[in-house]
XYZ file of C-alpha atoms in Angstrom:
666
model
C 77.714 47.959 36.129
C 78.296 51.495 34.806
C 76.232 51.250 31.844
C 73.309 49.738 34.065
C 73.663 52.488 36.414
C 73.392 54.987 33.313
C 70.430 53.258 32.090
C 68.773 53.753 35.224
C 69.517 57.253 35.796
C 68.181 57.889 32.339
C 65.256 56.301 33.080
C 63.084 58.786 31.482
C 64.116 57.933 28.064
C 63.098 54.377 28.249
C 63.220 52.348 26.194
C 65.986 54.177 24.347
C 68.197 53.572 27.360
C 67.451 49.568 26.965
C 71.416 48.225 27.168
C 70.528 44.845 25.111
C 70.042 47.106 21.832
C 68.681 43.915 19.692
C 66.131 46.563 18.305
C 66.502 49.138 15.858
C 66.829 52.541 16.997
C 63.767 53.892 15.239
C 61.581 50.964 16.813
C 62.760 51.888 20.031
C 61.957 55.666 19.213
C 58.370 54.786 18.152
C 57.909 52.636 21.384
C 59.067 55.808 23.415
C 56.723 58.376 21.432
C 53.640 56.077 21.943
C 54.582 55.580 25.507
C 54.635 59.311 25.937
C 51.732 60.219 24.031
C 49.202 57.880 25.968
C 50.947 58.596 29.328
C 47.578 60.211 30.344
C 45.098 57.867 29.327
C 47.497 55.069 30.761
C 48.504 55.690 34.007
C 47.257 57.515 37.235
C 49.976 59.020 39.664
C 47.397 60.289 42.234
C 46.611 56.429 42.892
C 49.783 54.875 42.358
C 50.338 51.528 44.090
C 52.586 49.071 42.704
C 52.714 45.748 44.588
C 55.754 43.668 45.030
C 55.666 39.967 46.346
C 59.363 39.139 46.630
C 61.336 35.871 47.725
C 64.826 36.544 49.200
C 67.367 34.317 48.326
C 67.568 31.408 50.788
C 64.261 32.303 52.236
C 61.069 30.185 51.842
C 58.720 33.142 52.909
C 57.347 35.879 50.228
C 56.844 39.388 51.429
C 54.875 42.160 49.846
C 55.749 45.894 49.240
C 53.621 48.351 48.113
C 55.114 51.253 46.526
C 53.089 54.615 46.108
C 55.712 57.143 44.756
C 58.850 57.814 42.480
C 60.957 58.069 45.717
C 59.715 55.153 47.667
C 60.379 53.122 44.192
C 63.616 54.502 43.989
C 64.553 53.526 47.711
C 62.748 49.971 47.277
C 64.882 49.247 44.103
C 68.197 50.654 45.440
C 68.183 47.740 48.506
C 69.652 45.565 45.947
C 73.000 47.724 45.345
C 73.820 47.681 48.998
C 76.724 45.417 50.312
C 75.811 41.988 50.724
C 72.816 42.485 48.909
C 71.070 41.543 45.655
C 67.912 41.123 43.794
C 65.314 38.914 45.257
C 65.657 35.273 43.982
C 61.849 35.675 42.690
C 60.168 38.735 42.263
C 56.467 39.459 41.087
C 55.347 43.342 40.125
C 51.935 43.543 40.040
C 50.528 46.593 38.026
C 46.570 46.940 38.963
C 43.786 49.464 37.607
C 40.371 50.016 39.489
C 38.838 48.258 36.873
C 39.633 46.856 33.436
C 39.019 50.246 31.694
C 40.829 52.518 34.180
C 44.175 53.848 34.022
C 47.064 51.654 35.858
C 47.912 52.453 39.316
C 51.327 53.900 38.653
C 53.263 57.125 37.267
C 54.818 57.309 34.119
C 58.290 57.927 35.913
C 57.857 54.841 38.134
C 56.921 52.733 35.191
C 59.885 53.910 33.141
C 62.136 53.718 36.312
C 60.799 50.214 37.154
C 61.355 48.607 33.444
C 64.824 50.180 33.111
C 65.669 48.602 36.360
C 64.752 45.256 35.203
C 66.030 45.880 31.664
C 62.354 44.772 30.643
C 62.398 44.154 26.817
C 60.511 46.791 25.056
C 58.018 44.610 23.139
C 56.133 44.146 26.074
C 54.974 47.745 25.868
C 52.680 46.258 22.892
C 50.925 44.118 25.548
C 50.688 47.330 27.945
C 49.211 49.893 25.272
C 45.701 48.093 25.266
C 45.095 49.162 29.102
C 44.345 52.293 30.342
C 41.159 54.875 30.301
C 38.934 53.796 27.729
C 35.098 54.295 26.967
C 35.115 51.284 24.567
C 37.659 48.160 24.687
C 40.433 49.511 22.346
C 43.155 47.074 20.539
C 41.394 44.420 22.028
C 42.040 42.073 19.097
C 46.019 42.350 19.587
C 47.617 39.059 20.924
C 50.773 37.113 20.802
C 54.027 36.042 22.572
C 57.643 37.693 22.236
C 60.587 35.744 23.663
C 64.161 36.352 23.833
C 66.723 33.955 24.731
C 70.065 34.465 25.639
C 71.712 31.165 26.450
C 75.344 30.408 26.576
C 78.618 31.810 27.962
C 79.165 34.493 25.368
C 75.894 36.537 26.866
C 77.231 36.582 30.132
C 77.660 39.593 31.978
C 79.912 39.303 35.268
C 79.494 43.113 35.709
C 75.989 42.339 37.332
C 76.359 39.475 39.287
C 76.133 41.274 42.400
C 72.474 41.574 41.638
C 72.060 38.293 40.669
C 72.170 38.589 37.011
C 74.391 36.548 34.790
C 73.326 37.556 31.564
C 72.537 33.852 30.558
C 68.876 33.364 30.331
C 65.600 33.862 28.375
C 62.626 36.492 28.591
C 59.127 36.217 27.127
C 55.945 38.485 27.295
C 52.454 37.336 25.967
C 48.950 38.665 26.928
C 45.779 36.140 27.342
C 42.130 36.766 27.778
C 39.616 35.313 29.695
C 35.717 36.025 30.568
C 35.199 37.104 34.367
C 31.521 37.959 35.812
C 30.864 41.373 35.701
C 28.136 43.131 37.705
C 28.140 46.053 35.727
C 26.850 44.288 32.736
C 23.129 44.228 33.059
C 22.152 42.251 30.061
C 25.111 39.702 30.024
C 26.641 39.584 33.281
C 30.134 38.864 31.933
C 33.046 40.525 30.420
C 36.155 39.621 28.572
C 39.328 40.951 30.481
C 43.110 40.727 29.524
C 46.364 40.263 31.296
C 49.934 40.985 30.156
C 52.679 38.978 31.475
C 56.317 39.217 31.624
C 59.032 36.697 32.436
C 62.400 36.574 32.973
C 64.480 33.701 34.039
C 68.282 33.645 34.611
C 69.479 30.029 33.992
C 72.640 30.420 35.951
C 71.489 32.254 39.218
C 67.612 31.188 38.942
C 66.820 34.783 39.144
C 63.111 35.368 38.074
C 61.054 38.664 37.391
C 57.575 38.844 36.912
C 55.753 41.656 35.832
C 51.729 41.130 35.420
C 49.337 43.755 34.209
C 45.654 43.432 34.915
C 42.725 45.163 35.287
C 42.282 43.796 38.696
C 43.601 42.004 41.347
C 42.332 38.611 40.780
C 45.778 37.043 39.397
C 47.653 38.806 42.326
C 45.631 36.873 44.708
C 45.832 33.468 43.037
C 49.840 33.864 42.470
C 50.195 34.948 46.445
C 47.570 31.815 47.547
C 49.999 29.437 45.161
C 53.299 30.558 46.178
C 52.421 30.649 49.569
C 52.220 26.753 49.513
C 55.332 25.168 50.648
C 56.539 23.469 47.074
C 56.096 26.517 45.491
C 57.971 28.775 48.134
C 60.840 26.360 48.297
C 63.474 27.411 45.571
C 66.843 26.599 46.951
C 67.990 25.007 43.749
C 67.777 26.011 39.949
C 65.317 23.027 39.206
C 62.847 24.186 41.996
C 62.766 27.991 40.679
C 62.503 26.449 37.238
C 59.614 24.242 38.213
C 57.864 27.324 40.088
C 57.973 29.402 36.861
C 56.120 26.710 35.176
C 53.548 26.824 37.784
C 52.933 30.262 37.380
C 52.740 29.750 33.399
C 50.203 27.209 34.248
C 48.101 29.332 36.356
C 47.659 31.807 33.732
C 47.075 29.174 31.024
C 44.397 27.823 33.520
C 42.908 31.370 33.756
C 42.543 31.658 30.140
C 40.201 28.671 30.107
C 37.804 29.528 32.483
C 34.441 30.520 32.535
C 34.270 30.329 28.859
C 32.021 27.364 28.730
C 29.421 29.325 31.210
C 29.584 32.295 29.300
C 28.696 30.672 26.079
C 25.774 29.053 27.553
C 24.410 32.278 28.719
C 24.745 33.589 25.043
C 23.022 30.338 23.791
C 20.134 30.659 26.362
C 19.609 34.336 25.209
C 20.338 33.407 21.486
C 17.330 30.814 22.116
C 15.419 33.006 23.949
C 15.128 35.708 21.262
C 14.820 33.178 18.526
C 12.883 29.880 19.682
C 9.779 31.348 18.373
C 11.191 31.908 14.843
C 11.592 28.373 13.887
C 7.974 27.444 15.226
C 6.331 30.525 13.388
C 3.901 29.579 10.779
C 3.047 31.937 8.224
C -0.511 31.315 6.504
C -1.313 27.894 6.336
C 1.974 26.801 6.043
C 3.081 23.880 8.810
C 5.641 24.302 11.290
C 9.071 22.273 11.765
C 6.963 20.335 14.396
C 4.581 18.742 11.851
C 6.259 16.860 9.111
C 4.993 17.627 5.413
C 4.417 15.274 2.410
C 5.145 16.327 -1.017
C 1.778 16.950 -1.415
C 1.967 19.453 1.264
C -0.532 17.678 3.787
C 0.554 17.007 7.367
C 2.053 13.705 7.635
C 1.386 13.541 11.444
C 0.461 10.643 12.971
C -3.363 10.697 14.157
C -6.717 8.900 14.255
C -8.043 8.488 10.904
C -11.543 9.225 12.008
C -12.253 12.935 12.084
C -15.573 13.204 13.587
C -16.557 16.499 13.612
C -19.001 15.568 11.321
C -22.404 17.316 9.762
C -23.562 13.790 8.384
C -22.238 10.373 8.301
C -22.657 7.244 6.713
C -22.757 4.059 9.058
C -23.256 0.706 7.735
C -24.065 -0.188 11.517
C -25.473 2.769 13.041
C -26.919 4.396 9.964
C -26.848 7.812 11.514
C -27.653 10.111 8.839
C -29.575 13.511 8.812
C -32.438 11.610 7.404
C -32.790 10.042 11.164
C -32.154 10.698 14.622
C -28.939 9.259 15.889
C -30.642 6.813 18.225
C -33.461 5.920 16.313
C -32.008 2.458 15.568
C -31.267 -0.500 17.771
C -27.938 -2.423 17.007
C -27.527 -5.656 15.364
C -24.534 -7.372 14.596
C -25.873 -9.277 11.188
C -24.905 -8.290 7.616
C -27.365 -5.735 6.093
C -29.885 -6.946 3.892
C -33.446 -5.654 2.275
C -36.582 -7.001 3.769
C -39.503 -7.591 1.740
C -41.312 -4.414 3.071
C -38.384 -2.326 1.937
C -36.638 -1.885 5.223
C -32.880 -2.196 5.585
C -30.679 -4.002 7.922
C -27.166 -2.497 7.863
C -23.918 -4.889 8.603
C -21.717 -4.155 11.558
C -18.610 -3.494 9.959
C -17.277 -0.108 9.369
C -18.443 3.652 9.217
C -17.290 5.943 6.440
C -17.779 9.677 8.152
C -17.289 12.828 6.334
C -16.778 16.581 8.164
C -16.223 19.919 7.062
C -16.037 22.138 10.291
C -14.565 25.750 11.071
C -11.097 23.782 11.921
C -10.495 21.915 9.321
C -11.987 19.204 6.919
C -11.432 15.511 7.229
C -12.344 12.235 5.862
C -11.750 9.101 7.485
C -12.948 5.509 7.984
C -13.385 4.396 11.403
C -14.675 0.868 12.709
C -18.204 1.002 14.515
C -20.279 -1.323 16.483
C -23.804 -0.322 15.961
C -26.163 -1.598 14.307
C -29.283 -0.768 12.005
C -32.991 -1.674 12.991
C -34.129 -3.969 10.321
C -37.860 -2.607 11.055
C -36.738 1.086 10.754
C -37.552 3.290 7.333
C -34.148 3.669 5.478
C -33.813 5.373 2.038
C -30.444 4.106 0.914
C -31.119 6.232 -2.684
C -31.128 9.371 -0.577
C -28.120 7.995 1.383
C -25.934 7.508 -2.217
C -26.908 10.793 -3.384
C -25.594 12.619 -0.191
C -22.523 10.523 -0.293
C -21.958 11.217 -3.807
C -22.419 14.983 -3.435
C -19.845 14.777 -0.201
C -17.160 13.508 -2.518
C -17.600 15.854 -5.187
C -17.056 18.624 -2.482
C -14.055 16.611 -1.031
C -12.803 16.362 -4.739
C -13.218 20.113 -5.228
C -11.293 21.038 -2.010
C -8.380 18.846 -3.115
C -8.295 19.438 -6.646
C -6.795 23.062 -6.438
C -3.739 22.149 -4.467
C -2.287 19.851 -7.440
C -2.827 16.598 -5.331
C -3.995 14.545 -8.417
C -5.778 12.254 -5.985
C -9.531 13.116 -6.367
C -10.060 10.645 -9.493
C -10.703 6.753 -8.866
C -12.276 7.395 -5.585
C -15.729 5.741 -5.042
C -17.911 4.182 -2.427
C -18.293 0.411 -2.296
C -21.949 0.235 -0.442
C -21.465 -3.424 -0.749
C -18.306 -3.566 1.414
C -19.054 -0.284 2.981
C -15.584 0.990 2.345
C -14.103 3.287 -0.129
C -12.049 2.201 -2.708
C -9.040 3.655 -4.941
C -5.865 3.386 -6.656
C -4.082 4.360 -3.256
C -5.059 4.659 0.361
C -6.836 7.809 1.506
C -4.713 10.295 3.516
C -5.036 13.262 5.505
C -7.040 16.263 3.388
C -5.928 19.567 2.755
C -8.148 22.324 4.166
C -10.778 23.734 1.878
C -10.350 26.655 0.267
C -12.535 28.730 2.618
C -10.407 27.617 5.450
C -7.248 28.808 3.472
C -8.842 32.114 3.097
C -9.566 32.750 6.515
C -6.043 32.733 7.820
C -4.571 36.033 8.073
C -1.057 34.866 7.666
C 0.303 37.094 10.552
C 3.162 35.402 13.069
C 1.513 34.466 16.458
C 4.628 36.148 17.899
C 5.702 39.558 17.253
C 8.913 40.338 16.190
C 10.617 43.464 16.203
C 13.669 44.988 14.539
C 14.609 45.390 18.239
C 14.933 41.719 18.193
C 17.061 41.691 15.056
C 19.340 44.081 16.989
C 19.765 41.965 19.950
C 20.600 39.006 17.855
C 23.123 41.034 16.149
C 24.838 42.049 19.529
C 24.936 38.393 20.696
C 26.236 37.420 17.231
C 29.151 39.925 17.440
C 29.545 38.952 21.237
C 30.207 35.201 19.855
C 32.320 36.156 17.212
C 34.373 38.026 19.674
C 34.594 35.015 21.581
C 35.501 32.979 18.552
C 38.499 35.354 17.933
C 39.561 35.420 21.507
C 39.554 31.387 21.884
C 41.476 31.204 18.832
C 44.046 33.697 20.115
C 44.349 32.328 23.133
C 45.182 29.011 21.329
C 47.883 30.378 19.386
C 49.543 31.703 22.289
C 49.572 28.553 24.450
C 50.990 26.899 21.346
C 53.755 29.461 21.219
C 54.297 29.232 24.933
C 54.649 25.351 24.793
C 56.863 25.553 21.815
C 59.088 28.264 23.455
C 60.092 26.005 26.298
C 60.504 22.974 24.291
C 62.821 25.178 21.885
C 64.724 26.831 25.024
C 65.213 23.514 26.795
C 66.384 21.911 23.508
C 68.928 24.466 23.177
C 72.647 23.023 23.437
C 73.551 25.720 25.595
C 70.750 25.149 28.212
C 71.823 23.692 31.263
C 71.368 19.797 31.632
C 70.809 20.001 35.096
C 67.691 21.846 34.537
C 66.653 19.818 31.845
C 67.216 16.821 33.792
C 65.973 18.131 36.936
C 62.605 19.494 35.452
C 61.773 16.704 32.739
C 58.823 15.374 34.736
C 57.761 19.061 35.567
C 58.100 19.912 31.628
C 56.065 17.126 30.506
C 53.560 17.847 32.825
C 53.308 21.741 31.965
C 53.130 20.339 28.291
C 50.239 18.086 29.191
C 48.261 20.689 30.811
C 48.806 23.476 28.482
C 47.839 20.938 25.817
C 44.892 20.103 27.619
C 43.919 23.753 28.069
C 44.304 24.191 24.071
C 41.685 21.180 23.730
C 39.065 22.858 25.708
C 39.579 26.019 23.914
C 39.085 23.936 20.589
C 36.079 22.523 21.837
C 34.697 26.089 23.099
C 35.832 27.390 19.763
C 33.946 24.732 17.560
C 30.958 25.444 19.870
C 30.952 28.732 19.324
C 31.248 28.322 15.661
C 28.045 26.257 15.877
C 26.623 29.079 17.624
C 27.456 31.731 15.106
C 26.286 29.445 12.316
C 22.760 29.002 13.883
C 22.526 32.838 14.924
C 23.441 33.423 11.178
C 20.663 31.070 9.872
C 18.032 32.273 12.440
C 19.039 35.836 11.555
C 18.259 35.417 8.212
C 15.048 33.583 9.395
C 14.018 36.394 11.211
C 14.971 38.819 8.541
C 12.575 36.907 6.293
C 9.783 37.093 8.827
C 10.163 40.928 9.037
C 10.325 41.334 5.223
C 7.273 38.912 4.671
C 5.411 40.881 7.381
C 6.473 44.136 5.657
C 5.380 42.629 2.286
C 2.102 41.704 3.894
C 1.873 45.356 5.595
C 2.504 46.812 1.916
C -0.179 44.721 0.499
C -2.416 45.777 2.999
C -1.884 49.115 2.170
C -2.011 48.525 -1.370
C -5.310 46.920 -1.125
C -6.671 49.722 0.768
C -5.126 52.013 -1.526
C -6.932 50.122 -4.327
C -10.282 50.667 -2.514
C -10.008 54.102 -2.138
C -9.000 54.579 -5.973
C -12.007 52.452 -6.367
C -14.228 54.248 -4.497
C -12.739 57.605 -5.822
C -13.560 56.184 -9.134
C -17.046 55.447 -8.564
C -17.331 59.227 -6.862
C -15.733 60.487 -10.090
C -17.987 58.538 -12.176
C -21.162 59.836 -10.048
C -19.728 63.268 -10.052
C -19.489 63.078 -13.891
C -23.216 62.008 -13.860
C -23.628 65.047 -11.697
C -21.900 67.120 -13.850
C -23.957 66.185 -16.846
C -27.157 66.886 -15.303
C -25.983 70.150 -14.297
C -25.362 70.990 -17.261
C -28.763 69.891 -18.739
C -29.977 72.099 -15.852
C -27.986 74.908 -16.624
C -29.047 75.025 -20.536
C -32.757 74.630 -19.229
C -32.235 77.617 -16.900
C -30.627 79.951 -19.672
C -33.763 78.956 -21.759
C -36.262 79.818 -18.588
C -33.871 82.987 -18.198
C -34.254 83.942 -21.668
C -38.003 83.419 -22.147
C -38.391 85.160 -18.659
C -36.216 88.129 -19.823
C -38.246 88.164 -23.101
C -41.363 88.506 -21.138
C -40.294 90.683 -18.230
C -40.867 93.743 -19.708
C -44.175 93.095 -20.921
C -45.304 91.554 -17.483
C -44.137 94.391 -15.777
C -45.940 96.891 -17.974
C -48.964 94.866 -17.964
C -48.771 94.478 -14.083
C -48.691 98.410 -13.733
C -51.116 99.065 -16.183
C -53.262 96.951 -14.385
C -53.132 99.011 -11.344
C -55.322 101.917 -10.577
C -52.462 104.588 -11.192
C -53.164 104.116 -14.812
C -56.844 103.703 -16.453
C -58.152 103.972 -19.633
C -62.079 103.406 -19.483
C -64.595 104.940 -21.885
C -61.775 106.367 -23.845
C -60.419 108.338 -21.287
C -57.118 107.985 -19.625
C -56.694 108.501 -15.887
C -53.394 108.904 -14.486
C -52.737 108.864 -10.581
C -49.316 110.481 -10.023
C -49.783 110.071 -5.929
C -50.251 106.607 -6.654
C -47.137 106.240 -8.784
C -45.328 108.058 -6.076
C -46.195 105.499 -3.444
C -45.195 102.733 -5.711
C -41.711 103.845 -6.389
C -41.390 104.600 -2.879
C -41.883 101.521 -1.715
C -40.227 99.278 -4.760
C -37.149 101.536 -5.146
C -35.962 100.949 -1.506
C -36.850 97.525 -1.394
C -34.734 96.762 -4.314
C -31.976 98.846 -3.297
C -32.056 96.688 0.070
C -32.204 93.732 -2.118
C -29.177 94.405 -3.928
C -27.508 95.527 -0.726
C -28.156 92.169 1.110
C -26.942 90.438 -2.005
C -23.478 92.449 -2.127
C -23.010 91.953 1.511
C -23.521 88.006 1.743
C -21.326 87.670 -1.965
C -18.621 89.922 0.147
C -18.857 87.448 3.239
C -18.551 84.472 1.026
C -15.639 85.701 -0.978
C -13.640 86.777 2.433
C -14.342 83.175 3.565
C -13.003 81.973 0.618
C -9.764 83.829 0.987
C -9.127 83.000 4.294
C -9.428 79.494 3.662
C -6.687 79.402 0.900
C -4.296 81.766 3.220
C -4.481 78.889 5.797
C -4.075 76.113 3.578
C -1.031 77.884 1.801
C 0.505 78.357 5.299
C 0.105 74.741 5.868
C 1.579 73.686 2.883
C 4.677 75.783 3.570
C 5.064 74.218 6.704
C 5.127 70.741 5.341
């Protein structure tokens, strides 16, 4: 008792003050340092509210207590140290938070005092550290089960018998995860949440202690509802207390397996909504999955053999053709013959029809019941010529696709049916139809869709991992109770009295495991399909990128061709300009050569200078008038040229300056 009280007094040093020193000192110190470093994110002293759900010994009614500060915590725990008092026969301690990423409603001092008083195993801290304040989930992939069994008389501690603690028993801790509805998640209204469980059971006194850490009060409410049932509240014997503990474990196991089905359904629905169009998208003239394709590349879907969008037809019964109106012949049911006057009668047997339309081209054979008038004009040779041309055209459509089926086809005009080495099947589209298809997907898929698919895939991967971790924890839990009950120092009274409950516990946990295995297999299937469709969508996006690049390359080639044409034209213009420049130089040379003589001749032809009758007459006034007019005009002409030259030069400099600034910005 003395060492226990000293440990409680030194609660701030938890877990270094833990009495059963079964852990290495450096491990305990590491727990202590990590707990101190995380206390600001892990605990919220201002909103402290620790809920106790206790069952007194000999009573069948649980009572609740809420502790809000350290003093209240000490007062509540000291009640067991009073005379004629002890720890409750069963105690549940709930550490909650406003939500899954908020700090726990407990102070660091209250937490350490509580764990020191109940001597909670330090390894439970591993399952507490993932809680606390965080923007994004941290350490969410840590899971497991820790246990410590101390069975047998050598582990008994009579000093704490007053508190109902014999020292012989076992303790375990584990964490589980489940998916719960979340209104904060708009795109996917689910959130994977965790719960950490610590359980201590004394096999001699049947004292049970539970510590449950959860981001909300869901588990707390369920346990309170379950323990208020008469069967669960009655723990007058050790077997009943042990059975009640198994029921609480089952409640946690059931919680870990619920809602996963609906969560995966939502993931799959969103996945299908995003990618359903991917597998039906047709690129170019490639058939979609809804239209099976033969090895020749044409559709194998069943359809009518007659394709009737026909520019012409050859009918042995109706004889409709572009040569005659469709209704110009009455029907008959007898075989076709040629009458002496050259008129034809057609048998009411079959129609061989050919078509080529914008939607496709088809060749087919169709029974028909219309005849031909024996008295109507009918040019059989013209019909044969048209049919021969049509068959040639159809062969040209099919041969480029490598069908190898164009040969050996001919039309038997006696039997009115096509004959060949093999049956006629659905035909390929003609080349002009193939070229008209743009090849763009009918639905627009973007990189944003790829990001959404990646988000769903990551959620599915997280689900797959969490399901696997839950399965391992449940297996460890079953194995733990199997090992404990098979221990030679385990009380025979408990083993025999709880044999049915242990068997039921094992079956129920195993059932949850099977459900989780099924859900894990379903998630793996979803992951495989997500990966395949993501690759397909990647292919579609790459195909579209290639098509876009091809379009740009085509336009660039067209631009280059245009520039090449312009360059050739400019070259021709340059050659012509060169020729014209040479001509202008010749003209300038000739002009300069004759200009002085022309000027002198013009000047001498005026009245300023006259040579008449061997007499020279020079008019000085006329010369002055001439120079007064000519010289200013010459100066004005040169001045106008200079102004125009300066303006043009300045405009060119401004353009070069603006271009230089623009290039510098780029």
